[in-house]
Amino acid sequence: MFMISKLNEKGSIIIAIALAFVAIILLPIVFMQIFSISKPLFQVIIAFVIMGYVRNVGIEGIPFWTLSAILIYFLAWKYVEIASSFYVLMLLMGLGFTSSLIWGSVFFTGLLKNRKMMKQG
Amino acid sequence: MDLTLLIGLGEFFGDFVFIIKIFAFIAILGFVNRYIQNKLIKIIMVVFMGYFILIANWAVFGTMFVIYTLLGVGVAGIMTDFFFAGQNIIGEGAQEHEMARQKAAEEMERKRMFEDAPPVSNSAGLHRRPPIPPPFIRR
């Protein structure tokens, strides 16, 4: 019984972590819905990131423009919402914020549980 | 309705497979650019590797490329944090569970000893079982 309650607690932590990640993933999409200027802003950022990536690999000339154009069409135009979500997630991963997300979720789940136990007496 | 959804999903996955193939092609071009100087050998290698990776064995190399990219992005760090976050709770629970299990086993052993013990007679000549030893006495 004790083990089951602990497993339930782990389940609630997993849900909290998943919710935190979903919130981060949905953040650019919500921004695009609220502020209309953010969509072209994300498109420009993604286009420059793609061009920088292709240039960084060492491709120049016609292959550079062709591959960049294909990727920009798909990622900055057709699936801009998914690409911007992935870009924000990658940015936060690069800054090491995902650790804060996970451990913050664990901390706040414990805090909520303590508050619930205090209310129950 | 279902067919439309299916076609939409098919288009979506098709597009993403194409995008991953483009990224893999860029990786091949980068690899060849970095290690080969001769232009003719460069073109031959790009054609050969492009055919071998992107067309002939895409199921194998595509999976490997996606895993490699995810690891490069830093998914392993997230997984490490995630497993550490879960381990704290499960570790404590397992420890307490093990203690409770040991306690129950000791209790059962104590009862079994009492049942197996021969009856003793008291001063009145009545047969009775010996008293159950208290839990803190260990064999």
CSV table of N, CA, C and O in Angstrom, one decimal, chain A residues 2-3 6-7 9-10 13-14 17 21 53-54 57-59 67 70-71 74-75 78-79 82 90 93 98-99 102-103 106, chain B residues 11-12 15-16 18-19 22-23 25-26 29-30 33 73-75 78 81-82 84-86 88-90 92-94 96-97:
chain,number,residue,atom,x,y,z
A,2,PHE,N,1.9,1.2,0.9
A,2,PHE,CA,2.8,2.3,1.0
A,2,PHE,C,3.5,2.5,-0.4
A,2,PHE,O,3.7,3.7,-0.9
A,3,MET,N,3.9,1.4,-1.0
A,3,MET,CA,4.6,1.5,-2.3
A,3,MET,C,3.8,2.1,-3.3
A,3,MET,O,4.2,2.9,-4.2
A,6,LYS,N,3.6,5.7,-3.0
A,6,LYS,CA,4.8,6.3,-3.5
A,6,LYS,C,4.8,6.3,-5.0
A,6,LYS,O,5.3,7.3,-5.7
A,7,LEU,N,4.3,5.2,-5.7
A,7,LEU,CA,4.3,5.2,-7.1
A,7,LEU,C,3.3,6.2,-7.6
A,7,LEU,O,3.5,6.9,-8.7
A,9,GLU,N,2.7,9.0,-6.2
A,9,GLU,CA,3.4,10.3,-6.1
A,9,GLU,C,4.4,10.5,-7.3
A,9,GLU,O,4.5,11.6,-7.8
A,10,LYS,N,5.0,9.4,-7.7
A,10,LYS,CA,5.9,9.5,-8.8
A,10,LYS,C,5.1,9.9,-10.1
A,10,LYS,O,5.6,10.6,-10.9
A,13,ILE,N,4.4,13.4,-10.2
A,13,ILE,CA,5.6,14.2,-10.6
A,13,ILE,C,5.8,14.1,-12.1
A,13,ILE,O,6.2,15.1,-12.7
A,14,ILE,N,5.6,12.9,-12.6
A,14,ILE,CA,5.8,12.8,-14.1
A,14,ILE,C,4.8,13.7,-14.8
A,14,ILE,O,5.1,14.3,-15.8
A,17,ILE,N,6.0,17.3,-14.6
A,17,ILE,CA,7.1,17.5,-15.5
A,17,ILE,C,6.6,17.6,-17.0
A,17,ILE,O,6.9,18.5,-17.7
A,21,PHE,N,6.7,20.9,-19.6
A,21,PHE,CA,7.3,20.8,-20.9
A,21,PHE,C,6.2,21.2,-22.0
A,21,PHE,O,6.5,21.9,-22.9
A,53,TYR,N,23.1,27.6,-39.9
A,53,TYR,CA,23.4,26.2,-39.8
A,53,TYR,C,24.0,25.7,-41.0
A,53,TYR,O,25.1,25.0,-41.0
A,54,VAL,N,23.4,26.0,-42.2
A,54,VAL,CA,23.9,25.5,-43.5
A,54,VAL,C,25.2,26.1,-43.8
A,54,VAL,O,26.1,25.4,-44.3
A,57,VAL,N,28.1,24.5,-41.8
A,57,VAL,CA,28.5,23.2,-42.2
A,57,VAL,C,29.6,23.3,-43.3
A,57,VAL,O,30.5,22.4,-43.4
A,58,GLY,N,29.6,24.4,-44.0
A,58,GLY,CA,30.7,24.6,-45.0
A,58,GLY,C,30.1,24.6,-46.4
A,58,GLY,O,30.9,24.4,-47.4
A,59,ILE,N,28.8,24.7,-46.6
A,59,ILE,CA,28.2,24.7,-47.9
A,59,ILE,C,28.0,26.1,-48.4
A,59,ILE,O,27.5,27.0,-47.7
A,67,LEU,N,19.4,24.4,-50.4
A,67,LEU,CA,19.0,23.7,-49.2
A,67,LEU,C,18.4,24.6,-48.2
A,67,LEU,O,17.4,24.3,-47.5
A,70,ILE,N,14.8,25.3,-49.2
A,70,ILE,CA,13.9,24.1,-49.0
A,70,ILE,C,13.5,24.1,-47.5
A,70,ILE,O,12.4,24.0,-47.1
A,71,LEU,N,14.6,24.2,-46.6
A,71,LEU,CA,14.3,24.1,-45.2
A,71,LEU,C,13.5,25.3,-44.7
A,71,LEU,O,12.7,25.2,-43.8
A,74,PHE,N,9.8,24.8,-45.5
A,74,PHE,CA,9.1,23.9,-44.6
A,74,PHE,C,9.1,24.4,-43.2
A,74,PHE,O,8.0,24.3,-42.5
A,75,LEU,N,10.2,24.8,-42.7
A,75,LEU,CA,10.3,25.1,-41.2
A,75,LEU,C,9.8,26.5,-40.9
A,75,LEU,O,9.3,26.8,-39.8
A,78,LYS,N,5.7,26.6,-43.7
A,78,LYS,CA,4.7,25.7,-43.6
A,78,LYS,C,4.4,25.2,-42.2
A,78,LYS,O,3.2,25.1,-41.7
A,79,TYR,N,5.4,24.8,-41.5
A,79,TYR,CA,5.3,24.3,-40.1
A,79,TYR,C,6.0,25.3,-39.1
A,79,TYR,O,6.8,24.9,-38.3
A,82,ILE,N,5.4,24.5,-35.2
A,82,ILE,CA,6.2,23.3,-34.7
A,82,ILE,C,7.7,23.7,-34.6
A,82,ILE,O,8.4,23.5,-33.6
A,90,MET,N,14.9,24.0,-27.8
A,90,MET,CA,16.3,23.8,-28.0
A,90,MET,C,17.1,24.9,-27.4
A,90,MET,O,18.2,24.7,-26.8
A,93,MET,N,17.1,24.3,-23.7
A,93,MET,CA,18.0,23.1,-23.5
A,93,MET,C,19.5,23.6,-23.5
A,93,MET,O,20.3,23.2,-22.6
A,98,THR,N,16.1,23.2,-18.8
A,98,THR,CA,15.2,22.1,-18.7
A,98,THR,C,15.5,21.4,-17.3
A,98,THR,O,14.5,20.8,-16.7
A,99,SER,N,16.7,21.4,-16.8
A,99,SER,CA,16.9,20.9,-15.4
A,99,SER,C,16.1,21.7,-14.4
A,99,SER,O,15.5,21.1,-13.5
A,102,ILE,N,12.5,20.5,-14.6
A,102,ILE,CA,12.3,19.2,-14.0
A,102,ILE,C,12.3,19.3,-12.5
A,102,ILE,O,11.4,18.8,-11.8
A,103,TRP,N,13.4,19.8,-12.0
A,103,TRP,CA,13.5,19.9,-10.5
A,103,TRP,C,12.5,20.9,-9.9
A,103,TRP,O,12.1,20.7,-8.8
A,106,VAL,N,9.4,18.9,-9.6
A,106,VAL,CA,9.4,18.0,-8.4
A,106,VAL,C,9.2,18.8,-7.1
A,106,VAL,O,8.5,18.4,-6.2
B,11,GLU,N,0.7,13.5,-45.1
B,11,GLU,CA,1.5,14.6,-45.6
B,11,GLU,C,2.5,15.2,-44.6
B,11,GLU,O,3.6,15.5,-44.9
B,12,PHE,N,2.0,15.3,-43.4
B,12,PHE,CA,2.8,15.8,-42.3
B,12,PHE,C,4.0,14.9,-42.1
B,12,PHE,O,5.2,15.4,-42.1
B,15,ASP,N,6.4,15.1,-45.0
B,15,ASP,CA,7.2,16.4,-45.0
B,15,ASP,C,8.3,16.3,-44.0
B,15,ASP,O,9.5,16.7,-44.3
B,16,PHE,N,8.0,15.7,-42.8
B,16,PHE,CA,9.1,15.7,-41.8
B,16,PHE,C,10.2,14.7,-42.2
B,16,PHE,O,11.3,14.9,-41.8
B,18,PHE,N,11.1,14.1,-45.2
B,18,PHE,CA,11.9,14.9,-46.2
B,18,PHE,C,12.8,15.9,-45.5
B,18,PHE,O,14.0,16.0,-45.9
B,19,ILE,N,12.3,16.6,-44.5
B,19,ILE,CA,13.1,17.6,-43.8
B,19,ILE,C,14.3,16.9,-43.1
B,19,ILE,O,15.5,17.4,-43.2
B,22,ILE,N,16.8,16.1,-45.7
B,22,ILE,CA,17.6,17.3,-46.1
B,22,ILE,C,18.7,17.5,-45.0
B,22,ILE,O,19.9,17.8,-45.4
B,23,PHE,N,18.4,17.4,-43.7
B,23,PHE,CA,19.4,17.6,-42.7
B,23,PHE,C,20.5,16.6,-42.8
B,23,PHE,O,21.7,16.9,-42.6
B,25,PHE,N,21.4,15.1,-45.5
B,25,PHE,CA,22.2,15.4,-46.7
B,25,PHE,C,23.2,16.5,-46.4
B,25,PHE,O,24.3,16.5,-46.8
B,26,ILE,N,22.7,17.5,-45.6
B,26,ILE,CA,23.6,18.6,-45.1
B,26,ILE,C,24.8,18.0,-44.3
B,26,ILE,O,25.9,18.4,-44.4
B,29,LEU,N,27.2,16.4,-46.7
B,29,LEU,CA,28.0,17.4,-47.4
B,29,LEU,C,29.0,18.0,-46.4
B,29,LEU,O,30.2,18.2,-46.8
B,30,GLY,N,28.7,18.3,-45.2
B,30,GLY,CA,29.6,18.8,-44.2
B,30,GLY,C,30.8,17.9,-44.0
B,30,GLY,O,31.9,18.3,-43.9
B,33,ASN,N,33.0,17.8,-47.1
B,33,ASN,CA,33.7,19.0,-47.2
B,33,ASN,C,34.9,19.1,-46.2
B,33,ASN,O,35.9,19.6,-46.5
B,73,VAL,N,21.4,17.5,-29.2
B,73,VAL,CA,20.7,18.6,-28.7
B,73,VAL,C,20.7,18.6,-27.2
B,73,VAL,O,20.7,19.7,-26.6
B,74,GLY,N,20.8,17.4,-26.6
B,74,GLY,CA,20.9,17.4,-25.1
B,74,GLY,C,19.8,16.7,-24.4
B,74,GLY,O,19.4,17.0,-23.3
B,75,VAL,N,19.2,15.7,-25.1
B,75,VAL,CA,18.1,14.9,-24.5
B,75,VAL,C,18.6,14.0,-23.4
B,75,VAL,O,17.8,13.8,-22.4
B,78,ILE,N,18.3,15.7,-20.1
B,78,ILE,CA,16.9,15.8,-19.6
B,78,ILE,C,16.6,14.4,-19.0
B,78,ILE,O,15.9,14.3,-17.9
B,81,ASP,N,18.2,14.0,-15.6
B,81,ASP,CA,17.5,14.7,-14.6
B,81,ASP,C,16.2,14.0,-14.2
B,81,ASP,O,15.8,13.9,-13.0
B,82,PHE,N,15.5,13.6,-15.2
B,82,PHE,CA,14.2,12.9,-15.0
B,82,PHE,C,14.4,11.7,-14.2
B,82,PHE,O,13.6,11.4,-13.2
B,84,PHE,N,16.8,11.0,-12.1
B,84,PHE,CA,17.2,11.3,-10.8
B,84,PHE,C,16.0,11.8,-10.0
B,84,PHE,O,15.8,11.5,-8.8
B,85,ALA,N,15.2,12.6,-10.6
B,85,ALA,CA,14.0,13.2,-10.0
B,85,ALA,C,13.1,12.0,-9.5
B,85,ALA,O,12.5,12.1,-8.4
B,86,GLY,N,12.9,11.0,-10.3
B,86,GLY,CA,12.1,9.9,-10.0
B,86,GLY,C,12.7,9.0,-8.9
B,86,GLY,O,12.0,8.4,-8.1
B,88,ASN,N,14.6,9.5,-6.3
B,88,ASN,CA,14.5,9.9,-4.9
B,88,ASN,C,13.3,9.3,-4.2
B,88,ASN,O,13.4,8.8,-3.1
B,89,ILE,N,12.2,9.4,-4.9
B,89,ILE,CA,10.9,8.9,-4.3
B,89,ILE,C,10.9,7.4,-4.2
B,89,ILE,O,10.7,6.8,-3.2
B,90,ILE,N,11.2,6.8,-5.4
B,90,ILE,CA,11.2,5.4,-5.4
B,90,ILE,C,12.2,4.8,-4.5
B,90,ILE,O,12.0,3.8,-3.8
B,92,GLU,N,13.4,5.9,-1.6
B,92,GLU,CA,12.8,6.0,-0.2
B,92,GLU,C,11.7,4.9,0.0
B,92,GLU,O,11.7,4.2,0.9
B,93,GLY,N,10.9,4.9,-1.0
B,93,GLY,CA,9.7,3.9,-0.9
B,93,GLY,C,10.2,2.5,-0.8
B,93,GLY,O,9.8,1.7,0.0
B,94,ALA,N,11.2,2.2,-1.7
B,94,ALA,CA,11.7,0.8,-1.7
B,94,ALA,C,12.4,0.4,-0.4
B,94,ALA,O,12.2,-0.7,0.1
B,96,GLU,N,11.7,1.7,2.7
B,96,GLU,CA,10.7,1.5,3.7
B,96,GLU,C,9.9,0.2,3.4
B,96,GLU,O,9.6,-0.5,4.4
B,97,HIS,N,9.7,-0.1,2.1
B,97,HIS,CA,9.0,-1.3,1.8
B,97,HIS,C,9.8,-2.5,2.2
B,97,HIS,O,9.2,-3.5,2.8
